[in-house]
Coordinates of C-alpha atoms in Angstrom, one line a residue:
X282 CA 134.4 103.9 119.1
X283 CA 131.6 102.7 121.2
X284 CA 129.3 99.6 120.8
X285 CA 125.5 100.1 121.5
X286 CA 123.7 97.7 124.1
X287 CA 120.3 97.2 124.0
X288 CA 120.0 95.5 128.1
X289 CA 116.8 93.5 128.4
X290 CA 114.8 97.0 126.8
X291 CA 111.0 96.9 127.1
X292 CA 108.3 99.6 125.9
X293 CA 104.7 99.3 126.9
X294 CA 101.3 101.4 125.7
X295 CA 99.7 103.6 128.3
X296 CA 97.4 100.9 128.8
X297 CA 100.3 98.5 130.0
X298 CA 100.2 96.4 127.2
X299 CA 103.6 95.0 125.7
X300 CA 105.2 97.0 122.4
X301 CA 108.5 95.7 122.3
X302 CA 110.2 93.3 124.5
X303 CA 112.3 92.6 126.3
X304 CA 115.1 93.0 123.8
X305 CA 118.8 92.3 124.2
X306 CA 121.8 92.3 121.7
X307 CA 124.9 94.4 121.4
X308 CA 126.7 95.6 118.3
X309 CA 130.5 96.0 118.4
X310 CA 132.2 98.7 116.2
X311 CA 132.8 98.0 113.0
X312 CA 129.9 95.5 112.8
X313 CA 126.0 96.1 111.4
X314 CA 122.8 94.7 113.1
X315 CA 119.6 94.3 110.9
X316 CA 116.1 94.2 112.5
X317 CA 114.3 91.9 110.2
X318 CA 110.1 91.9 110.5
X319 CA 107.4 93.0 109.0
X320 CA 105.3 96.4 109.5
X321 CA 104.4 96.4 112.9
X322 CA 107.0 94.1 114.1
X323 CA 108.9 96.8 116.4
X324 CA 111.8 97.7 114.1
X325 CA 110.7 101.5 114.3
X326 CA 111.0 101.5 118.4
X327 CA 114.3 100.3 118.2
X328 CA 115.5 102.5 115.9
X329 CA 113.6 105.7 118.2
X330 CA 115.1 103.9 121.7
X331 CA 118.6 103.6 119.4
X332 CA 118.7 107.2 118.7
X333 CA 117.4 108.3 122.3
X334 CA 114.4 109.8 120.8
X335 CA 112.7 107.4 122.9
X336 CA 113.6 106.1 126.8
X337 CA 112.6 102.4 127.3
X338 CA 109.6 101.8 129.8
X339 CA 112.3 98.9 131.8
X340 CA 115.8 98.1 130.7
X341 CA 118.7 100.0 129.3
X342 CA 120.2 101.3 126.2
X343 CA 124.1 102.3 126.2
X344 CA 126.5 103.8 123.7
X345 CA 129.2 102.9 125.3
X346 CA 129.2 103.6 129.5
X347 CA 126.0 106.1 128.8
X348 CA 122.7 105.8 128.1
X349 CA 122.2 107.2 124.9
X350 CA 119.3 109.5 125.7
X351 CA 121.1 111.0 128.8
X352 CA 123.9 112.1 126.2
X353 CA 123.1 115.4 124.5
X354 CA 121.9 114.9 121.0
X355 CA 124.7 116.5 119.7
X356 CA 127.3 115.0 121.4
X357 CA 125.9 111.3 120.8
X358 CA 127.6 111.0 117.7
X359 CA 124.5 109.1 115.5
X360 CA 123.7 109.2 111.9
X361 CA 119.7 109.1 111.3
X362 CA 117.4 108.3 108.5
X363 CA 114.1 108.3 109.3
X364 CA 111.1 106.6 107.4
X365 CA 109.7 110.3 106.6
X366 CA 113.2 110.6 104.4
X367 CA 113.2 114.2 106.8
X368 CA 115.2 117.1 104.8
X369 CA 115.3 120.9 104.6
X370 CA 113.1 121.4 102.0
X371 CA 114.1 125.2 101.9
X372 CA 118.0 124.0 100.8
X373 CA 119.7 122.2 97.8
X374 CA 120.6 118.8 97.7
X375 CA 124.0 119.5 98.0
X376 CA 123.5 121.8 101.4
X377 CA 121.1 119.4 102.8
X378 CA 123.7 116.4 102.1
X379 CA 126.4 118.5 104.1
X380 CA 124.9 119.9 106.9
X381 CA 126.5 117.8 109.3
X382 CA 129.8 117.8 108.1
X383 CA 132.3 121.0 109.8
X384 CA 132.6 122.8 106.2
X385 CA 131.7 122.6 102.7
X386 CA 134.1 119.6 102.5
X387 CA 132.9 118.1 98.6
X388 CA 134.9 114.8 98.9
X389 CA 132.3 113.5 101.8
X390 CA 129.2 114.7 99.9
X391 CA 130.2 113.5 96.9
X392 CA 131.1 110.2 98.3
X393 CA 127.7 109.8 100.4
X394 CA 125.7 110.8 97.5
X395 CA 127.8 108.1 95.0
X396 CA 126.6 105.5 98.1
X397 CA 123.0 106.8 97.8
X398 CA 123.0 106.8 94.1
X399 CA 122.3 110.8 93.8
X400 CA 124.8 112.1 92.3
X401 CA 122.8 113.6 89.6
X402 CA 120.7 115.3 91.9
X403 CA 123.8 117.5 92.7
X404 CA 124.1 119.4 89.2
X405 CA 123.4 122.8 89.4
X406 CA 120.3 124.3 88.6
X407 CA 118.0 121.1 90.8
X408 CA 116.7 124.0 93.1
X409 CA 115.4 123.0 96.7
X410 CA 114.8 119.6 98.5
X411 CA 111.0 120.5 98.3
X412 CA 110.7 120.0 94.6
X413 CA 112.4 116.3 94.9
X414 CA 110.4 113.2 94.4
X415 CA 109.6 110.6 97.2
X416 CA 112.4 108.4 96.1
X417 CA 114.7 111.0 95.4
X418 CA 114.4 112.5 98.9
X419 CA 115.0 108.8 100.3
X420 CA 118.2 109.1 98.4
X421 CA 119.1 112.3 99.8
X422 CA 118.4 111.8 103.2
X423 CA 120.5 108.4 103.5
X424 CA 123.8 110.3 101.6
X425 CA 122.7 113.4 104.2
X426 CA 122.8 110.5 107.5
X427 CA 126.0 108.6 106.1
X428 CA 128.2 112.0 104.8
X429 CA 129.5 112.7 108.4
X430 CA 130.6 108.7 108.6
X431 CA 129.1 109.0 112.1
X432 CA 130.3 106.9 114.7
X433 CA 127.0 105.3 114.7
X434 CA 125.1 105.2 111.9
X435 CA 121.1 104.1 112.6
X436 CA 118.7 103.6 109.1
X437 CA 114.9 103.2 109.2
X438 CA 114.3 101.3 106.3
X439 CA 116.9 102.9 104.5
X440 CA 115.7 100.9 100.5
X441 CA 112.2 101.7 101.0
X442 CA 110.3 103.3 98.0
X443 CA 113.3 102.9 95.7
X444 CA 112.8 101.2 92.0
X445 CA 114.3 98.1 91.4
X446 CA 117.4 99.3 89.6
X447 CA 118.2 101.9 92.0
X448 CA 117.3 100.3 95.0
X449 CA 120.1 97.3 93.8
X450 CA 122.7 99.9 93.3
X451 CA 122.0 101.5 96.5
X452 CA 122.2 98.1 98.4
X453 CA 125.9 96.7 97.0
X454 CA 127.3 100.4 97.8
X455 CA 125.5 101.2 101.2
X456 CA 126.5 97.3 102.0
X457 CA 129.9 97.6 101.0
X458 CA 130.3 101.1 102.7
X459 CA 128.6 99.5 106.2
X460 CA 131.5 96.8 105.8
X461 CA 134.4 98.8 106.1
X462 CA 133.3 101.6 108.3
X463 CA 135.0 101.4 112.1
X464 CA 131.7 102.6 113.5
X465 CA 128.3 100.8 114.7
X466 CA 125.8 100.3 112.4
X467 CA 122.2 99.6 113.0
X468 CA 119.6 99.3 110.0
X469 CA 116.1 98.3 109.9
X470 CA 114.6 96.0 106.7
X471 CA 111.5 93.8 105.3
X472 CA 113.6 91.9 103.8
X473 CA 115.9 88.7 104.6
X474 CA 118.1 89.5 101.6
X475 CA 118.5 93.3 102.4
X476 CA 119.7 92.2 105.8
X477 CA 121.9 89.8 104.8
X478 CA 123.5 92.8 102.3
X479 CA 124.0 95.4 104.7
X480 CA 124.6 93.3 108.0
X481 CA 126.6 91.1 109.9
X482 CA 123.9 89.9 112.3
X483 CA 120.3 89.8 111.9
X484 CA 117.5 90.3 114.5
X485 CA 114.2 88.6 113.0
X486 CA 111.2 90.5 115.3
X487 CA 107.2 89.8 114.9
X488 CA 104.9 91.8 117.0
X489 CA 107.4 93.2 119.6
X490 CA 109.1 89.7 120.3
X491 CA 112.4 88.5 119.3
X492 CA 112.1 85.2 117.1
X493 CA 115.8 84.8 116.4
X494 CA 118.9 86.9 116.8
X495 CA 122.3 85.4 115.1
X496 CA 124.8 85.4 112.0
X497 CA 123.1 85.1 108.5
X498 CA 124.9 81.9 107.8
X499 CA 123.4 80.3 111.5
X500 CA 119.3 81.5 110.6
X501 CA 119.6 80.0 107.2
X502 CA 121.3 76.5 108.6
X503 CA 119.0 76.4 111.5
X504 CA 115.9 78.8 111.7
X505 CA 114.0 78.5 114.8
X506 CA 110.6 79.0 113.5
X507 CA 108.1 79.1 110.1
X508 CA 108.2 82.9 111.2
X509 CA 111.5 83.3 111.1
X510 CA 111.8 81.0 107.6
X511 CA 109.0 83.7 106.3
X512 CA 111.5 86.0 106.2
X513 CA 114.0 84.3 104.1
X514 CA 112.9 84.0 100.9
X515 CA 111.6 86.4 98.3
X516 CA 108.8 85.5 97.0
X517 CA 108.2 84.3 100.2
X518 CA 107.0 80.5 100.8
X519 CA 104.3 79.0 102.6
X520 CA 103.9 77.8 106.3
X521 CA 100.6 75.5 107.5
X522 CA 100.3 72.7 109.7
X523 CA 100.9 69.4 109.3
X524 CA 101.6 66.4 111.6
X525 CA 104.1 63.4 112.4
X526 CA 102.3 60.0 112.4
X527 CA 105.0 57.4 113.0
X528 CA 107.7 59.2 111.4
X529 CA 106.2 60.0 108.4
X530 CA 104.7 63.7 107.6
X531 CA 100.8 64.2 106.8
X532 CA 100.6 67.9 105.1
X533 CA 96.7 68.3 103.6
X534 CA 96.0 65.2 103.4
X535 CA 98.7 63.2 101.9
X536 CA 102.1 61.8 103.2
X537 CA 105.2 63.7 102.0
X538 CA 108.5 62.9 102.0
X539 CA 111.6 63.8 103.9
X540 CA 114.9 64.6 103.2
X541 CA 115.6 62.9 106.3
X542 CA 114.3 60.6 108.9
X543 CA 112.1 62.5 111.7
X544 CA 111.4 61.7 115.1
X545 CA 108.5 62.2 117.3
X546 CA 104.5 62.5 117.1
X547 CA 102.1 65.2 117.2
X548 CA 101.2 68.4 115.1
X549 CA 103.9 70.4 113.9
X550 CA 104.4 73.5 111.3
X551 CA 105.7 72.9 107.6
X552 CA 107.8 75.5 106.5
X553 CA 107.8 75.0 102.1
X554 CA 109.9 77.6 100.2
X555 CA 108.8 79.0 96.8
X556 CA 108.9 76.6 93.8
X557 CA 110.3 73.3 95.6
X558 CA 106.8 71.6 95.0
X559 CA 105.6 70.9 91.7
X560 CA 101.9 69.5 90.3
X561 CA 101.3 66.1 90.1
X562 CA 98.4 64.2 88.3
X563 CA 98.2 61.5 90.7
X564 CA 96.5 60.5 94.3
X565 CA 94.4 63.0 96.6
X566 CA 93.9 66.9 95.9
X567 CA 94.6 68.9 99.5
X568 CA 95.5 72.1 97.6
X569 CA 93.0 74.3 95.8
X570 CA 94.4 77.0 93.1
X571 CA 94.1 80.9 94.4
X572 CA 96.0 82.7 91.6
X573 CA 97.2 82.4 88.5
X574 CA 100.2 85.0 87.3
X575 CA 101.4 84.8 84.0
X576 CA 105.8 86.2 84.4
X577 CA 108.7 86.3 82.1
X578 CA 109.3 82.8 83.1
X579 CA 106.1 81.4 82.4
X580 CA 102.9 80.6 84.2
X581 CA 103.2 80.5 88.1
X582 CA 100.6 79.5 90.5
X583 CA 99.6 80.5 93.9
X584 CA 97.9 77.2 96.1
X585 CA 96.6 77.1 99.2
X586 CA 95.5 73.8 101.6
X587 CA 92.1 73.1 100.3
X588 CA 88.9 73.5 102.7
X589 CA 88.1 76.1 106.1
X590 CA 92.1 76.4 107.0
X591 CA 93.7 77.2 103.4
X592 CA 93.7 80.8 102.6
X593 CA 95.3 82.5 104.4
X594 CA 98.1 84.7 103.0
X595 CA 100.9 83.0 105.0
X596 CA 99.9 79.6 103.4
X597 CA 99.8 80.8 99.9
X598 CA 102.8 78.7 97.9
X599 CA 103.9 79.8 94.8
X600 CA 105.0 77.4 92.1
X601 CA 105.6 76.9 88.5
X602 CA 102.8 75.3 86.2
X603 CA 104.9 73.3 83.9
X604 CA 102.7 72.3 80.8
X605 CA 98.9 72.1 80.1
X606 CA 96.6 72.4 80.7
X607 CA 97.0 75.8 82.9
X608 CA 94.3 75.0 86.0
X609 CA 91.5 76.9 86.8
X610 CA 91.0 79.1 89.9
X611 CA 89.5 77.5 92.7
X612 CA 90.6 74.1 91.0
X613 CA 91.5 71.4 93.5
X614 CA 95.5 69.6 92.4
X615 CA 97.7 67.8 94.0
X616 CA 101.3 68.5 95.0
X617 CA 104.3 66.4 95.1
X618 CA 107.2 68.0 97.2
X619 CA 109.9 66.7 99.6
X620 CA 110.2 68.4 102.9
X621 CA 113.2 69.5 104.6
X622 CA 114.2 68.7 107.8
X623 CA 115.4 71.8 109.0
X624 CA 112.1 73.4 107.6
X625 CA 109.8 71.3 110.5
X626 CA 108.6 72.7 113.6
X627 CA 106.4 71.4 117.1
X628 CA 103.3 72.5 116.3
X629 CA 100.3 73.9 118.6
X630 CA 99.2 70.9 120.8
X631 CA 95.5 72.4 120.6
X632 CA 95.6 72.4 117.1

């Protein structure tokens, strides 16, 4: 078995400007890497310069003592699944699910389609891949990348498109298959909790850059940005400015607590997860009231800094109205929270 290295890997436009980059991180045999970012962040060029469909514009990626794209593609040993879900639509499920494999060999397709959660889809009679549904060929095409148990297995946003039921299945078996395997495995997700399922060490990437690359246990202690915290909660939370006046913490006008003492001056950005601040009746109003959603669990709220800096969708912080009256859109309230120290970053000097 061979690791993949990714050594200081760049890809640039025609026009020169930076894509991705650079990039470094290795992962050992039986071990999982997640790329963690948004759309757009890059996850997609890592997964093409990964597979060798794609050479680097400076740097180097191995398998092993080769670079992957000077090894033939069928000799490179690498499991794909593609964000196009990519099948034969003129075969069955079953033939498409096998058609890496060295013979008919029903224990591996039958095990790769349990993972994938399409075992249904195997009954006789379900014709070819072309009459499938969107999330049904997802399905397919990760049991058709996985049924070989390659020796490195690379997945493109492998829970995309999937209901919520399936797609929760899909996640405990595909993470507990990923586990045990001897082989590499390198997967690309939106989301912090889909990484933190499938890998062992998480790559967090916005707009080509690397924000953070360690264990799951070492982003959550310590992340190193309000990016990077973005990506850890689902809903997600809010991040806006604030600043540190003699050790205390001015976020939209007011003072707010710490969990701790800290040090220094200056602006800084406030990382605040989902539902740790709560209304309060009292003092100054910095936040103004930018949706109201009515869930299983009552009446949340979406708030934003009041005046010309709130609204963006990065600062929108959902929390829980808790009795009544309900406010109004566009309503200006108050909010009493306690922020965390690991959750406070510099901030822009010019800001």
């Amino acid at each position: 078995m061979r690791p993949l290295d990714f050594e200081d890997v760049e890809v640039r436009s025609p026009s020169g400007a930076s894509l991705l980059g650079p990039v470094s991180f290795r992962v050992e045999p039986g071990s999982t890497l997640a790329l963690c970012g948004a759309t757009g962040a890059g996850k997609s060029l890592v997964i093409e310069l990964a597979c060798g469909l794609r050479r680097p514009d400076a740097g180097r990626v191995r398998l092993g003592d080769r670079e992957v794209s000077a090894i033939p593609p069928t000799r490179r040993g690498i499991g794909l699944l593609t964000q196009d879900a990519a099948l034969y639509d003129h075969l069955g499920v079953e033939d498409n699910i096998r058609f890496g494999l060295d013979g008919p060999d029903p224990v591996r397709v039958e095990r790769a389609a349990t993972i994938a959660d399409c075992r249904e889809l195997l009954a006789p009679g379900r014709g070819r891949a072309a009459r499938l549904s969107g999330g049904e060929r997802r399905r397919v095409a990760l049991a058709k990348a996985i049924a070989p148990d390659p020796e490195c297995v690379v997945l493109d946003e492998p829970l995309a498109g999937l209901d919520p039921v399936v797609r929760q299945a899909v996640r405990a078996r595909l993470g507990a298959w990923l586990r045990v395997r001897r082989g590499v495995g390198l997967v690309s997700v939106h989301d912090f909790a889909d990484a933190t399922a499938l890998a062992d060490t998480i790559l967090v990437l916005e707009r080509g850059t690397v924000l953070q690359l360690g264990a799951s246990e070492a982003l959550v202690d310590r992340p190193d940005s309000a990016a990077v915290a973005m990506r850890m909660f689902e809903p997600p939370g809010c991040r806006v400015a604030g600043r540190l006046e003699a050790g205390r913490l001015r976020v939209a006008g007011q003072v707010v607590p710490t969990d701790r003492p800290v040090a220094g001056e200056g602006p800084v950005e406030v990382f605040i997860p989902p539902y740790t601040a709560r209304l309060s009746g009292e003092g100054s109003e910095g936040w103004r009231v930018e949706g109201v959603e009515r869930t299983p669990g009552g009446v949340e709220l979406l708030v934003v800094p009041a005046g010309p800096a709130g609204g963006g969708r990065e600062s929108m912080l959902r929390i829980r109205a808790e009795g009544t009256p309900i406010p109004e859109l566009g309503q200006a309230v108050r909010l009493d929270w306690t922020a965390e120290e690991r959750f406070i970053f510099p901030g822009d000097p010019a800001g």
